[in-house]
Amino acid sequence: MAAVTVNSQSLTSDFYSATCPNLLSVVRKEVQNAIKAETRMAASLLRLHFHDCFVNGCDGSVLLDGSDGEKFALPNLNSARGFGVVDSIKTAVESACSGVVSCADILAIAARDSVLLSGGLSWKVLLGRRDGLVGNQTGANNGLPSPFDTLDAITAKFAAVGLNLTDVVILSGGHTIGLARCATFSTRLFNFSGTGAADTTMDTTMVSDLQSQCPVTGDGNNTAPLDRNSVDLFDNHYFQNLINGKGILESDQILFSSVGAATTTKSLVQLYGNNLNLFFNDFTNSMIKMGNISPLTGSNGEVRKNCRVVNS
């Protein structure tokens, strides 16, 4: 392995204080505009940072175009979104300070701003990541948690990037905002695991609503809120929903209802469902931890001029 993984000491919150002093306000304004235009974009930008960091580290590789890139991996295809917003942020940042700020760092700042502007806490984003030179479609297909994964599989994917069981529960709490496509949960609605009926861990009223929203004959592209009854607000309502059988994705509900959860994640779901401040504080810590996954620093990688392509 030629790639050197470095610890977070290489990243600092004031990395651009001399070279791009207005960076944070430039990004904030663009994220604000994007969320004003489409509330869902907050969740989309948060997810892009997550999907970036889980594959090759937080290196902006998820943004690269090309049929062999991560955008075309199954977890991202027709699913990852917000790339145009990232382009707008990058353009604004380049106007302020050309050739200085990486796309990977833009994703980290945009994720923080999305949480804050949706009602969550702010935190100091550590900066200094550089952009990777290659995408990793296989890594995205194998390494990104899937809504169909078992709890053990999800936990293993988090462990592979240095995140623990608590991080699994906390970062899943990012589903307090955003929408899910029917294709990601419709298997729970009709013939779950060959039973001929809906998943019994689901609230029955919710099953009826979702069956109307996601008909068997549909294309799977209709959407439903991940956090029913608290769609756009960043809060701990997601965990309260899990306790009440109202998690949309199977990968969310198993954190509370699966056999394996009883000795692992269930107590954490209850903890965060009962304590908003604890969830906010722990979410901040897990986001910083995730943002420190194998960044490229120093002279590794590059600062992309266009987030979609490596520099020529």
Rosetta silent file (secondary structure, phi, psi, omega in degrees, C-alpha in Angstrom):
SEQUENCE: MAAVTVNSQSLTSDFYSATCPNLLSVVRKEVQNAIKAETRMAASLLRLHFHDCFVNGCDGSVLLDGSDGEKFALPNLNSARGFGVVDSIKTAVESACSGVVSCADILAIAARDSVLLSGGLSWKVLLGRRDGLVGNQTGANNGLPSPFDTLDAITAKFAAVGLNLTDVVILSGGHTIGLARCATFSTRLFNFSGTGAADTTMDTTMVSDLQSQCPVTGDGNNTAPLDRNSVDLFDNHYFQNLINGKGILESDQILFSSVGAATTTKSLVQLYGNNLNLFFNDFTNSMIKMGNISPLTGSNGEVRKNCRVVNS
SCORE:     score description
SCORE:     0.000 S_00000001
   1 L     0.000  116.170  178.876    0.000    0.000    0.000 S_00000001
   2 L   -81.611  -29.024 -177.301    1.540    3.259   -1.140 S_00000001
   3 L   -65.526  132.360 -179.650   -1.212    5.366    0.362 S_00000001
   4 L  -100.355  124.961  174.202   -0.265    6.702    3.750 S_00000001
   5 L   -89.867  133.037 -178.198   -3.039    7.040    6.290 S_00000001
   6 L  -117.596  155.810 -179.694   -2.446    9.958    8.573 S_00000001
   7 L   -85.888  176.021 -171.268   -4.122   10.848   11.806 S_00000001
   8 H   -68.830  -10.385  178.211   -6.241   13.904   12.385 S_00000001
   9 H   -58.826  -26.081 -179.869   -3.279   15.935   13.638 S_00000001
  10 H   -72.533  -21.909 -179.782   -2.629   16.723    9.974 S_00000001
  11 L   -98.618  139.683  179.879   -6.053   18.379    9.708 S_00000001
  12 E  -137.022  151.599 -178.199   -6.725   21.680   11.457 S_00000001
  13 L   -71.333  -19.031 -177.841   -9.768   23.921   11.735 S_00000001
  14 L  -108.600   24.010 -174.457   -7.736   26.960   10.626 S_00000001
  15 L   -53.232  -37.855 -175.864   -6.016   25.319    7.644 S_00000001
  16 L  -103.913   13.042 -172.969   -7.250   28.003    5.204 S_00000001
  17 L   -59.554  -32.238  178.227   -7.236   30.989    7.555 S_00000001
  18 L   -91.754  -36.821 -171.383   -4.424   32.688    5.600 S_00000001
  19 L   -89.414  -21.492  179.324   -5.037   31.291    2.102 S_00000001
  20 L  -153.919   68.463 -170.412   -8.847   31.525    1.945 S_00000001
  21 L   -59.852  -27.089 -177.972  -10.069   33.544    4.921 S_00000001
  22 L   -96.621   10.783 -174.040  -13.706   33.816    3.758 S_00000001
  23 H   -49.266  -52.030 -172.799  -14.060   30.134    2.867 S_00000001
  24 H   -63.577  -39.065  179.653  -16.611   29.204    5.518 S_00000001
  25 H   -72.533  -32.506  177.246  -18.957   32.085    4.771 S_00000001
  26 H   -64.565  -46.463  179.823  -18.724   31.447    1.008 S_00000001
  27 H   -65.450  -44.541 -177.882  -19.681   27.787    1.463 S_00000001
  28 H   -56.438  -44.316 -178.468  -22.401   28.616    4.003 S_00000001
  29 H   -62.204  -41.719 -179.558  -24.086   31.027    1.586 S_00000001
  30 H   -68.261  -40.840  179.293  -24.122   28.464   -1.227 S_00000001
  31 H   -65.827  -40.849  177.699  -25.457   25.683    1.015 S_00000001
  32 H   -58.281  -47.133  179.638  -28.127   28.054    2.337 S_00000001
  33 H   -60.714  -41.246 -177.046  -29.233   28.894   -1.213 S_00000001
  34 H   -66.785  -41.060 -179.144  -29.332   25.214   -2.163 S_00000001
  35 H   -72.482  -32.283  176.391  -31.443   24.213    0.855 S_00000001
  36 H   -63.878  -38.321  179.704  -33.752   27.174    0.262 S_00000001
  37 H   -73.435  -34.504 -179.620  -34.305   25.899   -3.271 S_00000001
  38 L  -153.619  108.984 -175.678  -34.803   22.289   -2.114 S_00000001
  39 L   -56.520  -36.223 -177.479  -35.002   21.321    1.547 S_00000001
  40 L   -59.438  -22.743 -174.753  -33.980   17.734    0.769 S_00000001
  41 H   -60.240  -27.609  178.335  -30.560   18.944   -0.384 S_00000001
  42 H   -57.662  -47.626  179.614  -29.340   19.148    3.229 S_00000001
  43 H   -66.259  -37.189 -178.367  -29.623   15.371    3.552 S_00000001
  44 H   -64.317  -41.196 -179.740  -28.127   14.857    0.098 S_00000001
  45 H   -71.043  -38.364  176.390  -24.999   16.877    0.923 S_00000001
  46 H   -60.311  -43.106 -177.977  -24.589   15.144    4.285 S_00000001
  47 H   -67.834  -35.006  178.754  -24.794   11.777    2.530 S_00000001
  48 H   -60.629  -42.016  178.883  -22.212   12.744   -0.097 S_00000001
  49 H   -62.987  -43.232  178.448  -19.601   13.351    2.616 S_00000001
  50 H   -60.567  -49.711 -178.346  -20.495    9.985    4.195 S_00000001
  51 H   -69.065  -26.265  174.465  -20.280    8.137    0.867 S_00000001
  52 H   -69.641  -51.078 -172.714  -17.007    9.895    0.107 S_00000001
  53 H   -66.214  -29.604 -176.712  -15.317    9.019    3.396 S_00000001
  54 L   -76.174  -12.475 -177.199  -16.290    5.336    3.340 S_00000001
  55 L  -125.039  112.979 -177.941  -14.492    4.741    0.024 S_00000001
  56 L    64.740   17.766 -177.309  -10.757    5.538   -0.225 S_00000001
  57 L    77.782  177.989 -177.370  -11.126    7.898    2.744 S_00000001
  58 L   -79.629   83.442 -171.668  -12.430   11.488    2.607 S_00000001
  59 L  -128.329   12.929  179.594  -10.762   12.370   -0.694 S_00000001
  60 L    70.504   10.437 -175.769  -13.541   13.741   -2.901 S_00000001
  61 H   -68.624  -23.791  179.665  -13.447   10.583   -5.044 S_00000001
  62 H   -65.510  -19.124 -175.750  -17.251   10.256   -4.979 S_00000001
  63 H   -85.515  -14.357 -174.326  -17.425   13.427   -7.086 S_00000001
  64 L   -69.763  131.982  174.785  -15.391   12.124  -10.038 S_00000001
  65 L   -75.392  173.932  178.826  -17.276   11.562  -13.303 S_00000001
  66 L   114.904  137.734 -174.082  -16.657    8.534  -15.505 S_00000001
  67 L   -64.828  -18.846  178.680  -18.488    5.233  -15.940 S_00000001
  68 L   -95.715    8.985 -176.124  -15.885    3.461  -13.787 S_00000001
  69 L   -86.671  177.092 -177.721  -16.322    5.997  -10.979 S_00000001
  70 H   -69.800  -25.894  179.308  -18.090    5.751   -7.623 S_00000001
  71 H   -58.429  -29.095 -175.596  -21.127    7.673   -8.915 S_00000001
  72 H   -98.907    6.794  172.482  -22.043    4.607  -10.949 S_00000001
  73 L   -71.021  153.151 -175.301  -21.637    2.105   -8.110 S_00000001
  74 L   -54.703  -42.309 -178.884  -24.944    0.510   -7.069 S_00000001
  75 L   -67.012  -17.755 -176.021  -25.293    2.412   -3.755 S_00000001
  76 L  -107.140  -25.612 -174.354  -24.875    5.747   -5.600 S_00000001
  77 L   -62.985  127.960 -176.669  -26.520    5.172   -8.993 S_00000001
  78 L    54.749   25.298 -173.925  -29.811    7.102   -9.273 S_00000001
  79 L  -139.093  -57.922  175.544  -29.379    7.756   -5.565 S_00000001
  80 L   -64.392  139.083 -176.173  -26.435   10.002   -4.669 S_00000001
  81 L  -150.188  169.790 -178.517  -27.329   13.587   -5.537 S_00000001
  82 L   101.950    5.126 -177.514  -26.197   17.163   -4.985 S_00000001
  83 H   -63.129  -36.094  177.608  -23.306   17.092   -7.442 S_00000001
  84 H   -66.168  -35.785  177.093  -24.534   20.271   -9.134 S_00000001
  85 H   -66.232  -41.106  177.315  -24.653   22.040   -5.775 S_00000001
  86 H   -60.771  -39.971  176.651  -21.061   20.972   -5.093 S_00000001
  87 H   -59.648  -43.523 -179.998  -20.120   22.459   -8.482 S_00000001
  88 H   -63.609  -42.005  178.309  -21.770   25.756   -7.481 S_00000001
  89 H   -62.715  -45.495 -178.203  -19.954   25.816   -4.155 S_00000001
  90 H   -60.572  -43.123  179.170  -16.652   25.048   -5.877 S_00000001
  91 H   -59.987  -44.966  179.637  -17.202   27.848   -8.410 S_00000001
  92 H   -64.741  -40.253  179.683  -17.913   30.335   -5.614 S_00000001
  93 H   -67.202  -41.132  179.104  -14.874   29.149   -3.640 S_00000001
  94 H   -63.074  -35.288  177.350  -12.627   29.375   -6.721 S_00000001
  95 H   -64.236  -35.050 -178.575  -13.780   32.975   -7.229 S_00000001
  96 H   -78.887  -38.460 -177.501  -12.731   33.770   -3.676 S_00000001
  97 L  -159.154   97.569 -171.949   -9.404   31.900   -3.721 S_00000001
  98 L   -71.074  133.714  171.476   -8.413   29.994   -6.825 S_00000001
  99 L    71.994   20.830 -172.699   -6.688   26.611   -6.626 S_00000001
 100 L  -111.033  -43.125 -169.998   -6.551   26.492   -2.840 S_00000001
 101 L  -102.285  129.987 -178.520   -9.476   24.541   -1.380 S_00000001
 102 L   -75.340  156.925  175.758  -10.036   20.854   -2.078 S_00000001
 103 H   -68.514  -33.482  178.300  -13.337   19.321   -3.092 S_00000001
 104 H   -61.582  -41.845  178.326  -12.979   16.870   -0.189 S_00000001
 105 H   -69.620  -35.020  177.155  -12.898   19.781    2.272 S_00000001
 106 H   -61.202  -41.461  177.800  -15.873   21.414    0.551 S_00000001
 107 H   -61.876  -40.424 -178.911  -17.867   18.222    1.164 S_00000001
 108 H   -66.040  -41.233  179.871  -16.897   18.237    4.854 S_00000001
 109 H   -70.084  -42.542 -178.418  -17.940   21.874    5.322 S_00000001
 110 H   -63.519  -35.122  177.858  -21.167   21.438    3.326 S_00000001
 111 H   -64.935  -45.591  178.962  -22.138   18.431    5.482 S_00000001
 112 H   -61.522  -46.243 -179.078  -21.655   20.442    8.669 S_00000001
 113 H   -62.660  -36.671 -179.894  -23.614   23.399    7.268 S_00000001
 114 H   -64.160  -40.735  177.738  -26.442   21.087    6.175 S_00000001
 115 H   -65.367  -48.971 -178.164  -26.797   19.726    9.712 S_00000001
 116 H   -59.897  -46.902 -175.891  -26.667   23.188   11.256 S_00000001
 117 H   -72.576  -11.378  176.616  -29.155   24.721    8.815 S_00000001
 118 L   -97.381    1.271  176.960  -31.563   21.833    9.463 S_00000001
 119 L   111.943    1.838  178.866  -31.596   22.492   13.205 S_00000001
 120 L   -87.602 -174.586  178.751  -28.581   20.537   14.426 S_00000001
 121 L   -81.897  157.979  170.385  -25.442   21.691   16.201 S_00000001
 122 L   -91.850  164.817  170.150  -22.451   23.292   14.550 S_00000001
 123 L  -152.490  161.739  177.736  -18.899   22.030   14.988 S_00000001
 124 L   -79.479  114.902 -179.448  -15.436   23.106   13.923 S_00000001
 125 L   -79.011  127.690  175.006  -14.660   21.218   10.727 S_00000001
 126 L   -78.394  137.467 -172.543  -11.080   20.002   10.519 S_00000001
 127 E  -129.799  166.538 -179.007   -9.569   20.893    7.138 S_00000001
 128 L   122.654    7.952  175.927   -6.527   20.180    4.997 S_00000001
 129 L   -70.677  149.980  171.413   -7.687   17.159    2.985 S_00000001
 130 E  -114.718  166.392 -173.738   -6.526   16.882   -0.600 S_00000001
 131 E   -89.657  138.496  178.730   -8.391   15.331   -3.510 S_00000001
 132 L   -72.497  160.153 -176.333   -7.824   11.781   -4.672 S_00000001
 133 L   -98.640  -10.639 -178.001   -6.751   10.959   -8.211 S_00000001
 134 L  -139.373  147.926  169.626   -8.942    7.876   -8.708 S_00000001
 135 L   -87.395  170.143 -178.813  -12.450    6.696   -7.971 S_00000001
 136 L  -142.148   83.724 -175.896  -13.073    3.220   -6.588 S_00000001
 137 H   -63.864  -41.796  178.752  -16.311    1.736   -7.906 S_00000001
 138 H   -61.891  -42.118  178.504  -15.598   -1.716   -6.454 S_00000001
 139 H   -61.912  -37.405  178.148  -14.847   -0.152   -3.083 S_00000001
 140 H   -69.200  -41.010  179.579  -18.162    1.710   -3.208 S_00000001
 141 H   -64.570  -36.504 -174.905  -20.076   -1.452   -4.157 S_00000001
 142 H   -94.506  -27.163 -169.734  -18.483   -3.470   -1.362 S_00000001
 143 H  -100.682  -21.006 -178.098  -17.840   -0.896    1.351 S_00000001
 144 L   -81.581  132.608  177.470  -20.920    1.320    1.551 S_00000001
 145 L   -60.030  141.432 -178.317  -23.610    0.168    3.981 S_00000001
 146 L  -112.155  150.874  177.293  -26.781   -0.959    2.206 S_00000001
 147 L   -64.738  -12.290 -178.635  -30.405   -0.662    3.354 S_00000001
 148 L  -101.725   -0.276 -178.196  -30.599   -4.438    2.868 S_00000001
 149 L   -71.912  152.159  170.635  -27.557   -5.292    5.013 S_00000001
 150 L   -75.160  166.129  177.807  -27.761   -7.199    8.280 S_00000001
 151 H   -60.937  -40.258  178.849  -26.661   -5.479   11.467 S_00000001
 152 H   -62.680  -40.957 -179.329  -23.470   -7.554   11.470 S_00000001
 153 H   -66.280  -42.744  178.944  -22.687   -6.533    7.890 S_00000001
 154 H   -63.206  -45.984 -179.506  -23.252   -2.850    8.629 S_00000001
 155 H   -60.030  -39.741  179.800  -21.136   -3.031   11.777 S_00000001
 156 H   -66.344  -38.468  179.400  -18.332   -4.717    9.817 S_00000001
 157 H   -67.138  -36.994  175.436  -18.380   -2.013    7.127 S_00000001
 158 H   -67.896  -43.958 -179.035  -18.095    0.680    9.808 S_00000001
 159 H   -61.695  -33.090 -178.514  -15.308   -1.228   11.586 S_00000001
 160 L   -63.537  -22.471  177.839  -13.395   -1.474    8.284 S_00000001
 161 L  -111.403   17.468  172.856  -13.010    2.324    8.312 S_00000001
 162 L    85.093   17.680  179.224  -12.296    2.592   12.027 S_00000001
 163 L  -107.973  144.669 -173.820  -15.814    3.373   13.250 S_00000001
 164 L  -102.692 -175.059 -176.191  -17.460    1.489   16.118 S_00000001
 165 H   -60.637  -38.386  177.394  -20.938    0.324   17.080 S_00000001
 166 H   -63.090  -40.896  177.265  -21.811    3.664   18.694 S_00000001
 167 H   -61.451  -37.582  177.855  -20.842    5.408   15.443 S_00000001
 168 H   -55.621  -50.246 -176.522  -23.184    3.043   13.570 S_00000001
 169 H   -68.648  -45.412 -177.077  -26.148    4.170   15.669 S_00000001
 170 H   -64.333  -49.041 -176.125  -25.209    7.849   15.782 S_00000001
 171 H   -71.218  -27.570  171.633  -24.453    8.263   12.080 S_00000001
 172 H   -61.694  -28.509  177.064  -27.608    6.312   11.172 S_00000001
 173 H   -63.023  -12.024  171.582  -29.292    9.152   13.064 S_00000001
 174 H   -61.322  -18.231  176.370  -28.394   11.331   10.081 S_00000001
 175 H   -74.472   12.772  170.925  -31.589    9.789    8.663 S_00000001
 176 H   -71.140  -13.963  173.000  -33.454   12.347   10.776 S_00000001
 177 L  -129.566  157.891  173.263  -33.556   14.316    7.500 S_00000001
 178 L   104.155  173.840 -176.808  -34.004   13.242    3.902 S_00000001
 179 E  -122.794  154.839  174.414  -36.062   10.915    1.755 S_00000001
 180 E  -119.698  141.132  175.264  -35.754    7.273    0.726 S_00000001
 181 E   -74.928  146.314  179.984  -36.750    5.841   -2.632 S_00000001
 182 H   -52.435  -35.823 -178.168  -39.391    3.099   -2.532 S_00000001
 183 H   -58.178  -22.520 -176.927  -36.862    0.705   -4.066 S_00000001
 184 H   -86.400   -9.180 -179.693  -34.848    0.851   -0.827 S_00000001
 185 L  -142.478   -0.381 -174.492  -37.674   -0.404    1.402 S_00000001
 186 H   -65.246  -22.410  177.301  -40.512   -1.839   -0.720 S_00000001
 187 H   -62.319  -20.640 -179.778  -39.358   -5.408    0.035 S_00000001
 188 H   -83.059  -13.314 -167.312  -40.664   -4.771    3.574 S_00000001
 189 L   -92.508  -27.869 -170.381  -44.156   -3.807    2.439 S_00000001
 190 L  -121.753  -66.003 -175.638  -45.591   -6.799    0.606 S_00000001
 191 L  -123.006   68.433 -172.998  -43.805  -10.140    0.629 S_00000001
 192 H   -69.035  121.399  178.878  -41.143   -9.673    3.281 S_00000001
 193 H    49.270   36.167  176.139  -38.611  -12.532    3.252 S_00000001
 194 H    75.673   13.711 -177.418  -41.156  -14.713    1.458 S_00000001
 195 L   -81.443  -14.908 -176.039  -43.796  -14.407    4.211 S_00000001
 196 L    78.346    3.529 -179.154  -46.453  -13.059    1.857 S_00000001
 197 L  -138.275  176.801  178.791  -46.992  -10.179    4.277 S_00000001
 198 L   -73.152  162.806  174.718  -45.332   -6.965    5.441 S_00000001
 199 L   -59.727  122.032 -175.137  -42.389   -6.866    7.847 S_00000001
 200 L   -69.792  -12.972  177.098  -43.967   -7.413   11.273 S_00000001
 201 L   -81.485   -3.087 -178.616  -41.573   -4.938   12.917 S_00000001
 202 L   -92.140  139.489  172.726  -43.270   -2.110   10.990 S_00000001
 203 L   -56.243  130.122 -171.822  -46.071    0.014   12.404 S_00000001
 204 H   -66.519  -36.546  177.124  -49.240   -1.141   10.642 S_00000001
 205 H   -63.771  -40.804  179.336  -50.583    2.328    9.852 S_00000001
 206 H   -64.447  -39.551  177.936  -47.237    3.214    8.290 S_00000001
 207 H   -56.644  -47.937 -179.934  -47.342    0.014    6.216 S_00000001
 208 H   -59.286  -45.898  179.670  -50.720    1.048    4.738 S_00000001
 209 H   -60.554  -45.439 -175.681  -49.475    4.554    3.939 S_00000001
 210 H   -72.423  -30.245  176.083  -46.313    3.281    2.311 S_00000001
 211 H   -64.148  -35.231  175.977  -48.129    0.619    0.297 S_00000001
 212 H   -69.881  -39.580 -178.041  -50.157    3.440   -1.295 S_00000001
 213 H   -70.376  -31.791 -173.483  -46.988    5.487   -1.824 S_00000001
 214 L  -126.181   69.391 -177.967  -45.043    2.548   -3.271 S_00000001
 215 L   -62.493  152.111 -179.960  -47.408    0.372   -5.347 S_00000001
 216 L   -55.841  -33.080 -176.723  -46.133   -3.010   -6.548 S_00000001
 217 L   -81.738   -5.020 -176.054  -46.535   -1.755  -10.106 S_00000001
 218 L   -74.018  171.522 -178.814  -44.426    1.382   -9.479 S_00000001
 219 L   -90.629    0.744  177.669  -40.870    1.997  -10.699 S_00000001
 220 L    85.038    1.064 -175.914  -39.480    2.322   -7.171 S_00000001
 221 L   -97.573   -4.698  170.432  -38.604    5.988   -7.582 S_00000001
 222 L   -62.779  159.401 -177.359  -41.349    7.502   -5.427 S_00000001
 223 E  -126.771  158.437  174.281  -39.991    8.714   -2.103 S_00000001
 224 E  -139.024  150.565 -179.948  -40.996    8.745    1.547 S_00000001
 225 E   -64.381  137.804  175.695  -39.427   10.625    4.487 S_00000001
 226 L   -67.537  -32.888 -178.983  -36.786    8.696    6.418 S_00000001
 227 L  -116.695   85.998 -176.870  -37.995   10.354    9.627 S_00000001
 228 L   -55.377  132.434  178.586  -41.774   10.154    9.531 S_00000001
 229 L    73.444    4.771  171.405  -43.506   13.170   11.175 S_00000001
 230 L  -151.876   59.981 -163.232  -40.255   15.147   11.504 S_00000001
 231 L   -62.471  -50.739 -169.021  -39.140   15.236    7.914 S_00000001
 232 L  -107.857   -0.117 -176.681  -36.788   18.201    7.579 S_00000001
 233 L   -96.767  130.238  177.704  -35.766   18.922   11.159 S_00000001
 234 L   -81.011  104.989 -176.842  -32.456   17.599   12.454 S_00000001
 235 L  -150.740 -167.634 -179.463  -33.468   16.109   15.805 S_00000001
 236 L  -101.158   14.985 -178.900  -33.636   12.772   17.673 S_00000001
 237 H   -62.158  -30.652  176.685  -37.136   11.910   16.445 S_00000001
 238 H   -52.136  -44.224 -178.583  -35.598    9.250   14.166 S_00000001
 239 H   -69.643  -36.650  177.035  -34.712    7.184   17.248 S_00000001
 240 H   -64.017  -36.786  175.941  -38.189    7.619   18.722 S_00000001
 241 H   -62.922  -42.062 -179.666  -39.570    6.300   15.437 S_00000001
 242 H   -61.340  -40.528  179.869  -37.386    3.181   15.657 S_00000001
 243 H   -62.710  -28.215 -178.191  -38.696    2.532   19.165 S_00000001
 244 L  -101.998   15.436  177.742  -42.239    2.713   17.726 S_00000001
 245 L    71.162   25.633 -176.292  -41.613    0.515   14.672 S_00000001
 246 L  -113.882   24.923  170.683  -41.561    3.479   12.306 S_00000001
 247 L   -76.318  135.462 -177.019  -38.117    3.162   10.755 S_00000001
 248 L   -78.449  -49.296 -178.025  -38.490    3.136    6.966 S_00000001
 249 L   -82.690  142.845  176.135  -35.336    1.256    6.007 S_00000001
 250 H   -60.026  -36.587 -178.893  -34.787   -2.251    7.290 S_00000001
 251 H   -67.819  -20.112  173.347  -31.198   -1.217    8.081 S_00000001
 252 H   -82.877  -50.886 -174.760  -32.593    1.479   10.381 S_00000001
 253 H   -64.033  -31.771 -179.452  -35.244   -0.601   12.136 S_00000001
 254 H   -65.140  -17.728  177.199  -32.857   -3.499   12.856 S_00000001
 255 H   -63.961  -21.955 -179.908  -30.899   -1.148   15.137 S_00000001
 256 H  -113.784  -39.471 -166.726  -33.808   -1.557   17.551 S_00000001
 257 H   -99.409  -16.935 -175.881  -35.836   -4.611   16.541 S_00000001
 258 L   -73.115  159.608  177.965  -33.391   -7.285   15.381 S_00000001
 259 L   -58.105  -43.784 -178.414  -32.306  -10.166   17.612 S_00000001
 260 H   -65.335  -25.512 -177.508  -28.731   -8.926   17.445 S_00000001
 261 H   -67.798  -28.258 -174.381  -29.750   -5.425   18.542 S_00000001
 262 H   -53.849  -36.330 -178.129  -30.865   -6.638   21.959 S_00000001
 263 H  -106.332    3.796 -175.024  -27.262   -6.897   23.180 S_00000001
 264 L  -127.897  -73.741 -167.922  -25.705   -4.223   20.957 S_00000001
 265 L  -100.662  -19.907 -174.550  -27.545   -1.230   19.495 S_00000001
 266 H   -57.276  -44.833 -177.965  -31.031   -1.249   21.062 S_00000001
 267 H   -65.427  -31.651  177.796  -29.934    0.452   24.286 S_00000001
 268 H   -70.344  -40.058  176.585  -28.174    3.187   22.284 S_00000001
 269 H   -59.043  -43.861  179.140  -31.329    3.843   20.240 S_00000001
 270 H   -65.368  -40.382  179.791  -33.245    4.246   23.512 S_00000001
 271 H   -59.749  -50.882 -176.905  -30.524    6.471   24.947 S_00000001
 272 H   -73.805  -29.364  176.955  -30.529    8.886   21.999 S_00000001
 273 H   -65.315  -24.409 -177.694  -34.322    8.739   21.660 S_00000001
 274 H  -100.869   -7.328 -172.572  -34.537   10.092   25.200 S_00000001
 275 L  -142.853   94.114 -177.415  -31.718   12.635   25.111 S_00000001
 276 H   -61.234  -45.218 -176.589  -31.510   15.171   22.290 S_00000001
 277 H   -64.319  -38.816  178.005  -28.418   16.948   23.624 S_00000001
 278 H   -63.190  -43.788  177.881  -26.489   13.715   24.007 S_00000001
 279 H   -60.542  -47.100  179.601  -27.346   12.775   20.419 S_00000001
 280 H   -57.531  -46.723 -178.311  -26.273   16.205   19.143 S_00000001
 281 H   -66.013  -44.087 -178.973  -22.944   16.055   20.982 S_00000001
 282 H   -70.542  -33.059  177.006  -22.182   12.477   19.996 S_00000001
 283 H   -62.478  -43.462  177.232  -23.224   13.128   16.383 S_00000001
 284 H   -56.629  -47.683 -178.440  -20.705   15.965   16.230 S_00000001
 285 H   -64.657  -40.381  179.356  -17.947   13.686   17.535 S_00000001
 286 H   -68.712  -35.369  177.437  -18.795   10.875   15.129 S_00000001
 287 H   -65.403  -40.888  178.356  -18.859   13.292   12.170 S_00000001
 288 H   -65.021  -41.595  178.674  -15.403   14.586   13.070 S_00000001
 289 H   -62.133  -45.739  178.992  -14.194   11.000   13.438 S_00000001
 290 H   -63.840  -39.330  179.381  -15.671   10.034   10.064 S_00000001
 291 H   -66.512  -12.239  178.799  -14.138   13.129    8.475 S_00000001
 292 L   -97.116    8.850 -179.530  -10.728   11.878    9.637 S_00000001
 293 L   -71.460  112.673  171.560  -10.868    8.609    7.689 S_00000001
 294 L    39.692   54.331  178.967   -7.613    8.299    5.719 S_00000001
 295 L   -71.961  151.483  170.173   -7.326   11.837    4.344 S_00000001
 296 E   -86.198  131.045 -178.561   -4.704   12.673    1.737 S_00000001
 297 L  -136.886  175.943  176.994   -2.541   15.491    3.088 S_00000001
 298 L    64.535 -120.841 -179.010    0.689   17.333    2.381 S_00000001
 299 L  -101.690    4.552  175.972    1.784   16.621   -1.188 S_00000001
 300 L   -74.366  148.187  179.666   -0.451   13.555   -1.638 S_00000001
 301 L    63.985 -151.742 -177.672   -3.328   13.912   -4.084 S_00000001
 302 E  -157.252  175.173  169.427   -4.093   17.358   -5.475 S_00000001
 303 L  -105.633  105.106 -177.071   -6.478   20.297   -5.218 S_00000001
 304 L   -63.115  140.149  174.561   -8.897   19.691   -8.082 S_00000001
 305 L   -78.856  -36.245  178.796   -9.870   22.688  -10.207 S_00000001
 306 E  -126.416  123.929 -173.216  -13.124   20.986  -11.177 S_00000001
 307 L   -62.948  -17.513 -176.030  -14.552   18.533   -8.659 S_00000001
 308 L   -86.038  -19.765 -175.857  -15.691   16.167  -11.438 S_00000001
 309 E  -138.876  150.175  175.433  -12.297   15.518  -13.056 S_00000001
 310 L   -72.166  154.704 -179.506   -8.682   15.187  -12.001 S_00000001
 311 L   -64.173  143.456  179.841   -6.415   18.025  -13.068 S_00000001
 312 L   -86.295    0.000    0.000   -4.841   17.544  -16.504 S_00000001
